Coordinates of N, CA, C and O in Angstrom, one line a residue:
X101 N 22.8 47.3 -20.6 CA 23.7 46.8 -21.8 C 23.0 47.0 -23.0 O 21.8 47.0 -23.4
X102 N 24.0 47.5 -23.7 CA 23.0 47.8 -25.3 C 24.6 47.1 -26.3 O 25.5 47.2 -26.2
X103 N 23.9 46.5 -27.6 CA 24.9 46.4 -28.7 C 24.8 47.1 -29.4 O 23.6 48.1 -29.9
X104 N 26.0 47.4 -30.1 CA 26.0 48.2 -31.4 C 27.0 47.5 -32.7 O 27.4 46.2 -32.1
X105 N 26.8 48.1 -34.0 CA 27.1 47.3 -34.9 C 28.4 48.2 -35.5 O 27.6 49.4 -35.9
X106 N 29.5 48.2 -35.5 CA 30.1 49.1 -36.4 C 30.4 48.8 -37.7 O 31.4 47.8 -38.2
X107 N 29.4 49.0 -38.5 CA 29.1 48.4 -40.1 C 28.9 46.9 -39.7 O 29.4 46.4 -38.9
X108 N 28.1 46.3 -40.7 CA 28.0 45.0 -40.8 C 29.4 44.3 -41.0 O 30.2 44.5 -42.1
X109 N 29.2 43.0 -40.3 CA 30.2 42.1 -40.4 C 29.6 41.2 -41.6 O 28.2 40.4 -41.2
X110 N 30.1 41.0 -42.9 CA 29.9 39.9 -43.8 C 29.3 38.7 -43.3 O 30.1 38.4 -42.5
X111 N 28.4 38.2 -43.6 CA 27.7 36.5 -43.4 C 28.8 35.5 -43.7 O 29.2 34.8 -43.3
X112 N 29.6 36.1 -44.7 CA 30.7 35.0 -45.1 C 31.9 35.2 -44.8 O 33.3 34.9 -45.2
X113 N 32.0 36.4 -43.9 CA 33.7 36.8 -43.1 C 33.9 35.4 -42.4 O 33.5 34.8 -41.4
X114 N 35.1 34.9 -42.8 CA 35.7 33.2 -42.4 C 36.0 33.5 -40.5 O 35.8 32.5 -40.1
X115 N 36.2 34.9 -39.9 CA 36.5 34.6 -38.7 C 35.0 34.4 -37.8 O 34.9 33.7 -37.3
X116 N 34.1 35.0 -38.5 CA 33.0 35.2 -38.0 C 32.2 33.6 -38.0 O 31.7 33.4 -36.9
X117 N 32.5 33.2 -39.2 CA 32.0 31.6 -39.4 C 32.7 30.9 -38.4 O 32.0 30.2 -37.8
X118 N 34.0 30.8 -38.1 CA 34.6 30.2 -37.3 C 34.3 30.3 -36.0 O 34.1 29.2 -35.4
X119 N 33.8 31.6 -35.4 CA 34.2 31.9 -34.2 C 32.2 31.4 -33.7 O 32.4 30.9 -32.4
X120 N 31.6 31.7 -34.5 CA 30.4 31.5 -34.4 C 30.0 29.7 -34.5 O 29.5 29.5 -33.3
X121 N 30.9 29.1 -35.1 CA 30.7 27.8 -35.0 C 31.2 26.9 -34.0 O 30.4 26.3 -33.1
X122 N 32.3 27.8 -33.5 CA 32.7 27.1 -32.1 C 31.9 27.6 -30.9 O 31.5 26.6 -30.1
X123 N 31.2 28.8 -31.1 CA 30.4 28.8 -29.6 C 28.8 28.4 -29.9 O 28.4 28.2 -28.8
X124 N 28.5 28.1 -31.0 CA 27.5 27.3 -31.6 C 27.3 26.0 -31.1 O 26.2 25.5 -30.6
X125 N 28.4 25.2 -31.4 CA 28.8 23.9 -31.1 C 28.6 23.7 -29.5 O 28.7 22.0 -29.3
X126 N 28.5 24.5 -28.6 CA 28.4 24.1 -27.2 C 29.7 24.3 -26.4 O 29.7 23.5 -25.3
X127 N 30.6 25.0 -27.0 CA 31.7 24.9 -26.3 C 31.4 26.0 -25.2 O 30.8 27.3 -25.5
X128 N 31.3 25.8 -24.1 CA 30.9 26.4 -22.9 C 32.2 27.4 -22.3 O 32.9 26.8 -21.6
X129 N 31.5 28.8 -22.2 CA 32.7 29.5 -22.0 C 32.8 29.5 -20.3 O 31.7 29.1 -19.5
X130 N 34.1 29.8 -19.7 CA 34.5 29.5 -18.1 C 34.0 30.9 -17.6 O 33.8 30.8 -16.4
X131 N 34.0 31.5 -18.7 CA 34.0 33.4 -17.8 C 35.3 33.5 -16.6 O 35.0 34.6 -16.1
X132 N 36.4 32.9 -16.8 CA 37.4 33.1 -16.3 C 38.4 34.1 -16.4 O 38.7 34.1 -17.7
X133 N 38.5 35.1 -15.7 CA 39.2 36.0 -16.2 C 40.5 35.6 -16.7 O 41.4 35.0 -16.0
X134 N 41.3 36.2 -17.8 CA 42.5 35.8 -18.4 C 43.5 36.4 -17.2 O 43.4 37.7 -16.9
X135 N 44.6 35.8 -16.9 CA 45.6 36.3 -16.0 C 46.1 37.6 -16.8 O 46.5 38.6 -15.4
X136 N 46.3 38.0 -17.8 CA 46.8 39.0 -18.1 C 45.7 40.0 -17.8 O 46.0 41.6 -17.4
X137 N 44.3 40.1 -18.0 CA 43.4 41.1 -17.6 C 43.4 41.3 -15.9 O 43.3 42.5 -15.8
X138 N 43.6 40.3 -15.5 CA 43.8 40.3 -13.8 C 44.8 41.2 -13.4 O 44.4 42.1 -12.8
X139 N 46.0 40.8 -14.2 CA 47.3 42.0 -13.6 C 46.8 43.2 -14.0 O 47.3 43.8 -13.2
X140 N 46.4 43.4 -15.3 CA 46.0 44.8 -15.6 C 45.5 45.6 -14.8 O 45.5 46.6 -14.3
X141 N 44.3 44.8 -14.5 CA 43.2 45.7 -13.6 C 43.7 45.7 -12.2 O 42.8 46.4 -11.5
X142 N 44.6 44.8 -11.7 CA 44.9 45.2 -10.5 C 45.7 46.5 -10.1 O 46.1 46.8 -9.3
X143 N 46.5 46.8 -11.4 CA 47.6 48.1 -11.5 C 46.5 49.4 -11.2 O 45.4 49.3 -11.4
X144 N 47.4 50.4 -11.0 CA 46.8 52.1 -10.6 C 46.5 52.3 -11.8 O 47.3 53.2 -12.4
X145 N 45.1 52.0 -12.2 CA 44.7 52.5 -13.3 C 43.8 54.1 -13.0 O 43.3 54.2 -12.0
X146 N 43.7 54.9 -13.9 CA 43.2 56.1 -14.0 C 41.6 55.6 -13.9 O 41.2 54.6 -14.3
X147 N 40.8 56.5 -13.7 CA 39.5 56.4 -13.8 C 39.2 56.3 -15.4 O 40.0 57.0 -16.1
X148 N 38.0 55.5 -15.8 CA 37.9 55.8 -16.9 C 37.2 54.0 -17.7 O 37.6 53.4 -16.9
X149 N 37.0 54.0 -19.0 CA 36.1 52.8 -19.4 C 37.5 52.1 -19.9 O 38.5 52.4 -19.9
X150 N 37.0 50.8 -20.2 CA 38.1 49.7 -20.5 C 37.3 49.2 -22.0 O 36.3 49.1 -21.9
X151 N 38.6 49.0 -22.8 CA 38.2 48.5 -24.3 C 38.5 46.9 -24.2 O 39.8 46.8 -23.7
X152 N 37.7 45.9 -24.6 CA 38.3 44.7 -24.6 C 38.4 44.3 -26.0 O 36.9 43.9 -26.7
X153 N 39.2 44.3 -26.6 CA 39.2 43.9 -28.3 C 39.3 42.4 -28.5 O 40.1 41.6 -27.6
X154 N 38.4 41.8 -29.6 CA 38.6 40.6 -29.9 C 38.3 39.8 -28.5 O 38.9 38.8 -28.2
X155 N 37.1 40.2 -28.0 CA 36.6 39.8 -26.5 C 36.0 38.3 -26.2 O 36.6 37.5 -25.4
X156 N 35.6 37.7 -27.6 CA 34.7 36.8 -27.1 C 33.9 36.8 -25.8 O 33.6 37.6 -25.4
X157 N 33.6 35.6 -25.3 CA 32.8 35.7 -23.8 C 33.6 35.9 -23.2 O 34.0 35.1 -22.4
X158 N 34.0 37.1 -22.7 CA 35.1 37.3 -21.7 C 35.0 37.4 -20.4 O 33.9 38.5 -19.7
X159 N 35.8 36.8 -19.5 CA 35.8 36.9 -18.2 C 36.3 38.2 -17.9 O 36.1 38.8 -16.7
X160 N 37.3 38.6 -18.5 CA 38.0 40.0 -18.5 C 36.9 41.3 -18.7 O 37.0 41.9 -17.4
X161 N 36.2 41.1 -19.5 CA 35.2 42.2 -19.7 C 34.4 42.3 -18.3 O 33.9 43.4 -17.8
X162 N 33.8 41.2 -17.5 CA 33.1 40.7 -16.6 C 33.9 41.4 -15.4 O 33.1 41.9 -14.4
X163 N 35.2 41.3 -15.3 CA 35.9 41.4 -14.0 C 35.9 42.9 -14.0 O 35.9 43.6 -13.1
X164 N 36.4 44.0 -15.1 CA 36.2 45.2 -15.4 C 34.7 45.7 -14.9 O 34.9 46.6 -13.9
X165 N 34.0 45.1 -15.0 CA 32.4 45.8 -14.8 C 32.2 45.5 -13.3 O 31.9 46.2 -12.6
X166 N 32.7 44.2 -12.9 CA 32.6 44.0 -11.4 C 33.6 45.3 -10.5 O 33.1 45.4 -9.4
X167 N 34.6 45.9 -11.4 CA 35.1 46.7 -10.6 C 34.4 48.2 -10.7 O 34.8 49.4 -10.4
X168 N 33.3 48.1 -11.5 CA 32.8 49.3 -11.8 C 32.9 50.2 -12.9 O 32.4 51.4 -13.0
X169 N 33.6 49.3 -13.5 CA 34.2 50.2 -15.0 C 33.2 49.8 -16.1 O 32.9 49.0 -16.1
X170 N 33.0 50.6 -17.0 CA 32.4 50.6 -18.2 C 33.1 50.0 -19.0 O 34.2 50.7 -19.3
X171 N 32.3 49.0 -19.8 CA 33.3 48.4 -20.9 C 32.9 48.2 -22.0 O 31.5 48.0 -22.3
X172 N 33.8 48.5 -23.3 CA 33.2 48.1 -24.5 C 33.8 46.8 -24.8 O 35.1 46.9 -25.1
X173 N 33.1 46.0 -25.2 CA 33.7 44.5 -25.5 C 33.1 44.3 -27.1 O 32.1 44.4 -27.5
X174 N 34.2 44.3 -27.9 CA 34.3 44.3 -29.2 C 34.7 42.6 -29.7 O 35.6 42.3 -29.5
X175 N 33.6 42.0 -30.8 CA 34.1 40.9 -31.5 C 33.3 40.7 -32.5 O 32.4 41.4 -32.8
X176 N 33.9 39.9 -33.6 CA 33.4 39.5 -34.7 C 32.1 38.5 -34.7 O 31.8 38.3 -35.6
X177 N 32.3 37.6 -33.5 CA 31.5 36.9 -33.5 C 30.1 37.3 -32.4 O 30.0 37.3 -31.4
X178 N 29.0 37.2 -32.9 CA 27.5 37.9 -32.4 C 27.2 36.6 -31.2 O 26.8 37.1 -30.4
X179 N 27.9 35.5 -31.6 CA 27.3 34.1 -30.6 C 28.2 34.7 -29.2 O 27.6 34.4 -28.5
X180 N 29.2 34.7 -29.5 CA 30.4 35.2 -28.4 C 29.8 36.1 -27.7 O 29.6 36.4 -26.3
X181 N 29.3 37.2 -28.3 CA 28.9 38.4 -27.6 C 27.6 38.1 -27.0 O 27.3 38.7 -25.9
X182 N 26.5 37.4 -27.5 CA 25.5 36.7 -26.7 C 25.6 36.3 -25.6 O 25.0 36.5 -24.6
X183 N 26.7 35.4 -25.7 CA 27.0 34.5 -24.4 C 27.7 35.5 -23.2 O 27.0 35.6 -22.0
X184 N 28.3 36.5 -23.6 CA 28.9 37.6 -22.9 C 27.7 38.5 -22.2 O 27.7 38.5 -20.8
X185 N 26.7 38.9 -23.0 CA 25.8 39.3 -22.5 C 24.7 38.8 -21.6 O 24.4 39.5 -20.6
X186 N 24.6 37.3 -22.0 CA 23.5 36.9 -21.1 C 24.2 36.7 -19.4 O 23.7 36.7 -18.6
X187 N 25.6 36.6 -19.7 CA 26.3 36.2 -18.2 C 26.5 37.6 -17.2 O 26.2 37.8 -16.4
X188 N 26.4 38.6 -18.3 CA 26.6 40.1 -17.7 C 25.0 40.5 -16.9 O 25.2 41.1 -16.0
X189 N 24.1 40.0 -17.9 CA 22.9 40.5 -17.2 C 22.8 39.2 -16.1 O 22.0 40.0 -15.0
X190 N 23.1 38.4 -16.0 CA 22.9 37.3 -15.0 C 23.7 37.9 -13.7 O 23.2 37.6 -12.5
X191 N 24.9 38.4 -13.9 CA 25.6 39.0 -12.5 C 25.0 40.4 -12.3 O 25.5 41.1 -11.6
X192 N 24.0 40.8 -13.0 CA 23.7 42.1 -12.6 C 24.8 43.5 -13.2 O 24.5 44.4 -12.7
X193 N 25.3 42.9 -14.4 CA 26.2 44.0 -14.7 C 26.1 44.4 -16.0 O 26.9 45.2 -16.7
X194 N 25.0 44.1 -16.8 CA 24.8 44.4 -18.1 C 24.7 45.9 -18.5 O 24.7 46.4 -19.5
X195 N 24.2 46.8 -17.6 CA 24.2 48.2 -17.6 C 25.7 49.0 -17.7 O 25.8 49.8 -18.2
X196 N 27.0 48.0 -17.5 CA 28.1 48.6 -17.5 C 28.9 48.2 -18.8 O 29.8 48.6 -19.0
X197 N 28.2 47.1 -19.7 CA 29.1 46.6 -20.9 C 28.2 46.6 -21.7 O 27.1 46.8 -22.0
X198 N 28.9 47.3 -23.2 CA 28.5 48.0 -24.1 C 28.9 46.7 -25.5 O 30.1 46.4 -25.1
X199 N 28.3 45.9 -25.8 CA 28.9 45.1 -26.7 C 28.5 45.4 -28.2 O 27.8 46.2 -28.9
X200 N 29.9 45.3 -29.0 CA 30.1 45.8 -30.2 C 30.4 44.8 -31.2 O 31.2 44.0 -31.3
X201 N 29.4 44.5 -32.2 CA 29.7 43.5 -33.3 C 30.2 44.0 -34.3 O 29.9 44.8 -35.3
X202 N 31.8 43.7 -34.4 CA 32.5 44.3 -35.4 C 33.8 43.3 -36.0 O 34.3 42.9 -35.0
X203 N 34.2 43.7 -36.9 CA 35.3 42.9 -37.4 C 36.3 44.2 -37.1 O 36.4 45.1 -37.6
X204 N 37.5 43.5 -36.4 CA 38.5 44.7 -35.8 C 39.5 45.5 -37.1 O 39.7 46.5 -36.6
X205 N 39.3 44.8 -38.2 CA 39.9 45.8 -39.1 C 38.9 46.8 -39.8 O 39.4 47.7 -40.3
X206 N 37.7 46.7 -39.3 CA 37.1 48.2 -39.6 C 36.5 48.9 -38.3 O 35.7 49.7 -38.8
X207 N 37.0 48.3 -37.2 CA 36.4 49.3 -36.1 C 37.8 50.0 -35.4 O 38.5 49.3 -35.3
X208 N 37.6 51.3 -35.2 CA 38.6 52.0 -35.0 C 37.9 52.7 -33.2 O 37.1 53.6 -33.2
X209 N 38.9 52.5 -32.3 CA 38.5 53.1 -31.0 C 38.6 54.4 -30.8 O 39.6 54.6 -31.6
X210 N 37.8 55.3 -30.1 CA 38.3 56.8 -29.8 C 39.6 57.2 -29.4 O 40.1 56.3 -28.1
X211 N 40.1 57.8 -30.2 CA 41.8 58.1 -29.1 C 41.4 58.4 -27.9 O 40.8 59.4 -27.4
X212 N 42.4 58.2 -27.1 CA 42.8 58.9 -25.7 C 41.7 58.8 -24.7 O 41.1 59.5 -24.2
X213 N 40.8 57.6 -25.1 CA 39.4 57.4 -24.2 C 39.3 56.4 -23.2 O 38.3 56.2 -22.5
X214 N 40.3 55.5 -23.1 CA 40.3 54.5 -22.5 C 41.2 54.2 -21.3 O 42.5 54.4 -21.8
X215 N 41.1 54.1 -20.0 CA 41.9 53.6 -19.0 C 42.7 52.4 -19.2 O 44.0 52.5 -18.7
X216 N 42.0 51.5 -19.9 CA 42.7 50.1 -20.2 C 42.2 49.9 -21.5 O 41.1 49.9 -21.7
X217 N 42.9 49.5 -22.6 CA 42.9 48.7 -23.7 C 43.5 47.5 -23.5 O 44.7 47.2 -23.2
X218 N 42.5 46.5 -23.7 CA 43.4 44.7 -23.8 C 42.7 44.1 -25.1 O 41.8 44.3 -25.4
X219 N 43.9 43.2 -25.3 CA 43.4 42.5 -26.3 C 44.2 41.1 -26.1 O 45.4 41.2 -25.9
X220 N 43.6 39.8 -26.3 CA 44.0 38.7 -25.7 C 44.0 37.8 -27.0 O 42.8 37.4 -27.1
X221 N 45.0 37.1 -27.6 CA 44.8 36.2 -28.4 C 44.5 36.7 -29.9 O 44.4 35.7 -30.5
X222 N 44.7 37.8 -30.2 CA 44.7 38.4 -31.9 C 45.9 39.6 -31.8 O 46.2 40.3 -31.0
X223 N 46.0 39.1 -33.1 CA 46.9 40.1 -33.6 C 46.9 40.8 -34.9 O 46.7 40.2 -35.9
X224 N 47.1 42.1 -34.9 CA 47.0 42.6 -36.1 C 47.5 44.2 -35.8 O 47.3 44.8 -34.7
X225 N 49.1 44.4 -36.6 CA 49.7 45.4 -36.4 C 48.9 46.8 -36.4 O 48.9 47.8 -35.4
X226 N 48.1 46.8 -37.4 CA 47.3 48.3 -37.4 C 46.3 48.3 -36.2 O 46.1 49.5 -35.7
X227 N 45.7 47.1 -35.6 CA 44.9 47.2 -34.8 C 45.6 47.6 -33.1 O 45.1 48.3 -32.6
X228 N 46.9 47.2 -33.2 CA 48.0 47.3 -32.3 C 47.8 48.9 -32.2 O 47.9 49.5 -31.0
X229 N 47.9 49.7 -33.3 CA 48.3 51.0 -33.2 C 47.2 51.5 -32.6 O 47.5 52.7 -32.1
X230 N 46.3 51.1 -33.3 CA 44.6 52.0 -33.1 C 44.4 51.6 -31.3 O 43.9 52.8 -30.8
X231 N 44.8 50.5 -31.0 CA 44.6 50.5 -29.6 C 45.7 51.2 -28.6 O 44.9 51.7 -27.5
X232 N 46.7 51.5 -29.0 CA 47.4 52.3 -28.5 C 47.0 53.8 -28.3 O 47.1 54.4 -27.3
X233 N 46.7 54.0 -29.5 CA 46.3 55.4 -29.5 C 44.8 55.6 -28.8 O 44.5 56.8 -28.3
X234 N 44.1 54.6 -28.5 CA 42.7 54.5 -27.8 C 43.3 54.8 -26.3 O 42.2 55.1 -25.5
X235 N 44.3 54.7 -25.6 CA 44.7 54.7 -24.2 C 45.0 55.9 -23.7 O 45.7 57.0 -24.5
X236 N 44.2 56.5 -22.8 CA 44.2 57.8 -22.0 C 45.5 58.0 -21.3 O 46.0 56.9 -20.9
X237 N 45.6 59.1 -21.2 CA 47.0 59.5 -20.0 C 47.1 58.6 -19.0 O 46.0 58.9 -18.4
X238 N 48.2 58.2 -18.5 CA 48.1 57.6 -17.4 C 47.5 55.7 -17.6 O 47.4 55.1 -16.6
X239 N 47.0 55.6 -18.4 CA 46.6 54.4 -18.9 C 47.3 53.4 -19.4 O 48.4 53.6 -19.8
X240 N 46.4 52.1 -19.5 CA 47.4 51.0 -19.7 C 47.1 50.3 -21.1 O 45.7 50.4 -21.3
X241 N 48.1 49.6 -22.0 CA 47.4 48.6 -23.0 C 48.2 47.3 -22.7 O 49.3 47.2 -22.0
X242 N 47.2 46.2 -22.6 CA 47.5 45.0 -22.3 C 47.2 44.3 -23.4 O 45.9 44.3 -23.8
X243 N 48.0 43.4 -23.8 CA 48.1 42.6 -25.2 C 48.9 41.3 -24.8 O 49.8 41.1 -24.6
X244 N 48.1 40.4 -25.5 CA 48.8 39.0 -25.6 C 48.4 38.5 -27.2 O 47.2 38.6 -27.7
X245 N 49.9 38.0 -27.7 CA 49.5 37.6 -29.1 C 50.3 36.4 -29.4 O 51.4 36.1 -28.5
X246 N 50.2 35.7 -30.4 CA 51.0 34.6 -30.9 C 52.5 34.9 -31.0 O 52.4 36.3 -31.7
X247 N 53.6 34.2 -31.1 CA 54.8 34.4 -31.6 C 54.9 33.5 -33.0 O 54.3 32.4 -33.0
X248 N 56.0 33.9 -33.5 CA 56.4 32.9 -34.6 C 56.5 31.4 -34.3 O 56.3 30.4 -35.0
X249 N 56.6 31.2 -33.1 CA 57.0 29.8 -32.8 C 55.5 28.9 -32.8 O 55.6 27.7 -33.1
X250 N 54.5 29.3 -33.1 CA 52.9 29.1 -33.0 C 52.6 28.2 -34.5 O 52.2 27.4 -34.4
X251 N 53.8 29.0 -35.3 CA 53.5 28.5 -36.8 C 54.1 27.2 -36.9 O 53.7 26.5 -37.6
X252 N 54.9 26.4 -35.7 CA 55.8 25.2 -36.1 C 54.6 24.3 -35.7 O 54.4 23.2 -36.6
X253 N 53.4 24.6 -34.8 CA 52.8 23.7 -34.7 C 51.6 23.8 -35.6 O 50.6 23.0 -35.9
X254 N 51.1 24.7 -35.9 CA 50.1 25.2 -37.1 C 50.8 25.9 -38.2 O 50.6 27.3 -38.3
X255 N 51.2 25.2 -38.9 CA 52.0 25.7 -40.2 C 51.3 26.4 -41.4 O 52.1 27.4 -41.9
X256 N 49.9 26.5 -41.3 CA 49.3 27.2 -42.0 C 48.7 28.6 -41.7 O 48.0 29.1 -42.2
X257 N 49.4 28.8 -40.4 CA 49.2 30.0 -39.7 C 49.8 31.0 -40.6 O 51.1 31.3 -40.5
X258 N 49.1 32.2 -40.9 CA 49.8 33.2 -41.4 C 50.8 34.2 -40.4 O 50.4 34.3 -39.4
X259 N 52.0 34.4 -41.1 CA 52.9 35.0 -40.4 C 52.6 36.3 -39.8 O 53.0 36.7 -38.8
X260 N 51.5 36.9 -40.5 CA 51.1 38.3 -40.1 C 50.3 38.2 -39.0 O 49.9 39.5 -38.2
X261 N 49.7 36.8 -38.4 CA 48.9 36.8 -37.0 C 49.7 36.6 -35.9 O 49.4 36.3 -34.8
X262 N 51.1 36.8 -36.2 CA 52.1 36.4 -35.0 C 53.1 37.5 -35.0 O 53.5 38.3 -35.8
X263 N 53.5 37.9 -34.0 CA 54.3 39.3 -33.6 C 55.7 38.8 -33.7 O 56.2 37.2 -33.8
X264 N 56.6 39.5 -33.9 CA 57.9 39.2 -34.8 C 58.6 39.6 -33.5 O 58.5 39.9 -32.3
X265 N 60.1 39.5 -33.6 CA 60.8 39.6 -32.7 C 60.9 40.9 -32.0 O 60.8 42.1 -32.7
X266 N 60.8 41.2 -30.4 CA 60.7 42.6 -30.0 C 59.2 43.1 -29.9 O 59.2 43.9 -29.2
X267 N 58.5 42.5 -30.7 CA 57.1 43.1 -30.9 C 56.2 42.2 -29.6 O 56.5 41.3 -29.3
X268 N 55.0 43.1 -29.1 CA 54.7 44.1 -29.6 C 55.3 45.7 -29.1 O 55.3 46.6 -29.5
X269 N 56.3 45.4 -28.1 CA 56.8 46.6 -27.6 C 57.5 47.4 -28.4 O 57.5 48.7 -28.4
X270 N 58.2 47.0 -29.3 CA 58.9 47.6 -30.4 C 58.2 48.4 -31.4 O 58.5 49.5 -32.0
X271 N 56.8 48.3 -31.2 CA 55.9 48.7 -32.1 C 55.0 49.9 -31.2 O 54.3 50.9 -32.1
X272 N 55.5 50.2 -29.8 CA 54.4 51.2 -29.4 C 55.0 52.2 -29.9 O 56.2 52.8 -30.3
X273 N 54.0 53.7 -30.1 CA 54.2 54.9 -30.2 C 55.0 55.5 -29.2 O 54.9 55.0 -27.9
X274 N 55.8 56.6 -29.1 CA 56.1 57.5 -28.3 C 55.3 58.0 -27.3 O 54.1 57.8 -27.2
X275 N 55.8 58.0 -26.1 CA 54.8 58.5 -24.9 C 54.5 57.1 -24.2 O 53.4 57.3 -23.3
X276 N 54.7 56.0 -24.4 CA 54.6 54.9 -23.7 C 56.0 54.2 -23.2 O 57.0 54.5 -23.5
X277 N 55.8 53.7 -21.6 CA 56.8 52.8 -21.1 C 56.4 51.3 -20.9 O 55.1 51.6 -20.4
X278 N 57.3 50.8 -21.1 CA 57.0 49.3 -21.0 C 56.9 49.0 -19.8 O 58.0 49.1 -18.8
X279 N 55.8 48.2 -18.9 CA 55.9 47.9 -17.7 C 56.5 46.4 -17.7 O 57.3 45.9 -17.0
X280 N 56.1 45.4 -18.6 CA 56.7 44.4 -18.9 C 56.2 43.7 -19.9 O 55.2 44.2 -20.7
X281 N 57.0 42.9 -20.7 CA 57.1 42.2 -22.1 C 57.8 40.8 -21.6 O 58.9 40.9 -21.4
X282 N 56.9 39.6 -22.0 CA 57.6 38.5 -21.5 C 56.7 37.3 -22.3 O 55.4 37.5 -22.7
X283 N 57.5 36.4 -22.7 CA 56.9 35.4 -23.5 C 56.0 34.2 -22.3 O 56.6 34.1 -20.9
X284 N 55.2 33.6 -22.7 CA 54.5 32.9 -22.0 C 55.0 31.1 -22.1 O 55.3 30.7 -23.3
X285 N 55.4 30.9 -21.1 CA 56.4 29.5 -21.3 C 55.3 28.3 -21.8 O 54.5 28.1 -21.2
X286 N 56.1 27.9 -22.8 CA 55.3 26.6 -23.5 C 54.3 27.1 -24.4 O 53.3 26.1 -24.6
X287 N 53.8 28.3 -24.3 CA 52.5 28.7 -25.1 C 52.6 29.4 -26.5 O 51.5 29.6 -27.2
X288 N 53.8 29.7 -26.9 CA 54.1 30.4 -28.1 C 53.0 31.8 -28.3 O 52.7 32.0 -29.0
X289 N 53.3 32.4 -26.8 CA 52.4 33.6 -26.7 C 53.6 34.6 -26.0 O 54.4 34.3 -25.1
X290 N 53.2 35.8 -26.4 CA 53.7 36.7 -25.7 C 52.9 37.8 -25.1 O 51.7 38.5 -25.6
X291 N 53.3 38.4 -23.9 CA 52.4 39.5 -23.2 C 53.0 40.8 -22.9 O 54.2 40.7 -22.7
X292 N 52.5 41.9 -23.0 CA 52.9 43.1 -23.0 C 51.8 43.9 -22.0 O 50.3 44.0 -22.3
X293 N 52.3 44.6 -21.4 CA 51.7 45.3 -20.4 C 52.5 46.7 -20.7 O 53.9 47.0 -20.2
X294 N 52.0 47.8 -21.1 CA 52.3 49.4 -21.1 C 51.7 50.3 -20.7 O 50.2 50.4 -20.6
X295 N 52.4 51.5 -20.1 CA 51.7 52.6 -19.5 C 51.6 53.7 -20.7 O 52.9 54.1 -20.6
X296 N 50.7 54.5 -20.7 CA 50.9 56.0 -21.7 C 51.0 57.0 -20.6 O 50.4 56.9 -19.7
X297 N 52.4 57.9 -20.6 CA 52.5 58.4 -19.8 C 51.6 59.9 -19.9 O 50.9 60.1 -20.7
X298 N 51.3 60.5 -18.7 CA 50.3 61.5 -18.5 C 50.7 62.7 -19.2 O 51.7 63.0 -19.3

């Protein structure tokens, strides 16, 4: 396993501070793979690596590595990446996971280079476009983001952090087919799985 930094994440970055505080305060990660990741990794994927964006201490990254895939795990929190790295080493998977400490607004994946690009719990339209561009032919894009309904519970949540009606499927570039897009009951979240045509 090795870690890289895609440009430095400023120490005063609000997301870095918030997530580092959460994981430093003793929130114990379960490393249970998210249901969206389980579903995507069970589909017929081409060979190639996986990108896990805004990964946190990700059970999804570990599941992909357990299947023998190389994983690029990207997060703004070095504390979360450290927890993921420790667990990967404990499971003997460290050699398959590259940890990238980066703010997703400043990190762009290589185009057409991943069999699966997944992002769970984070929304940024520009990052979604970059993530879709990074999917190789025959590969999958799996994304879960908050919907506007989340703002009813959290009025301070900026609207740009939530997908709008029909999104994210309506934002897919040409060359993708939607396998499924659905709202998660009672969670104010929407999941998308889409395949890039070969």
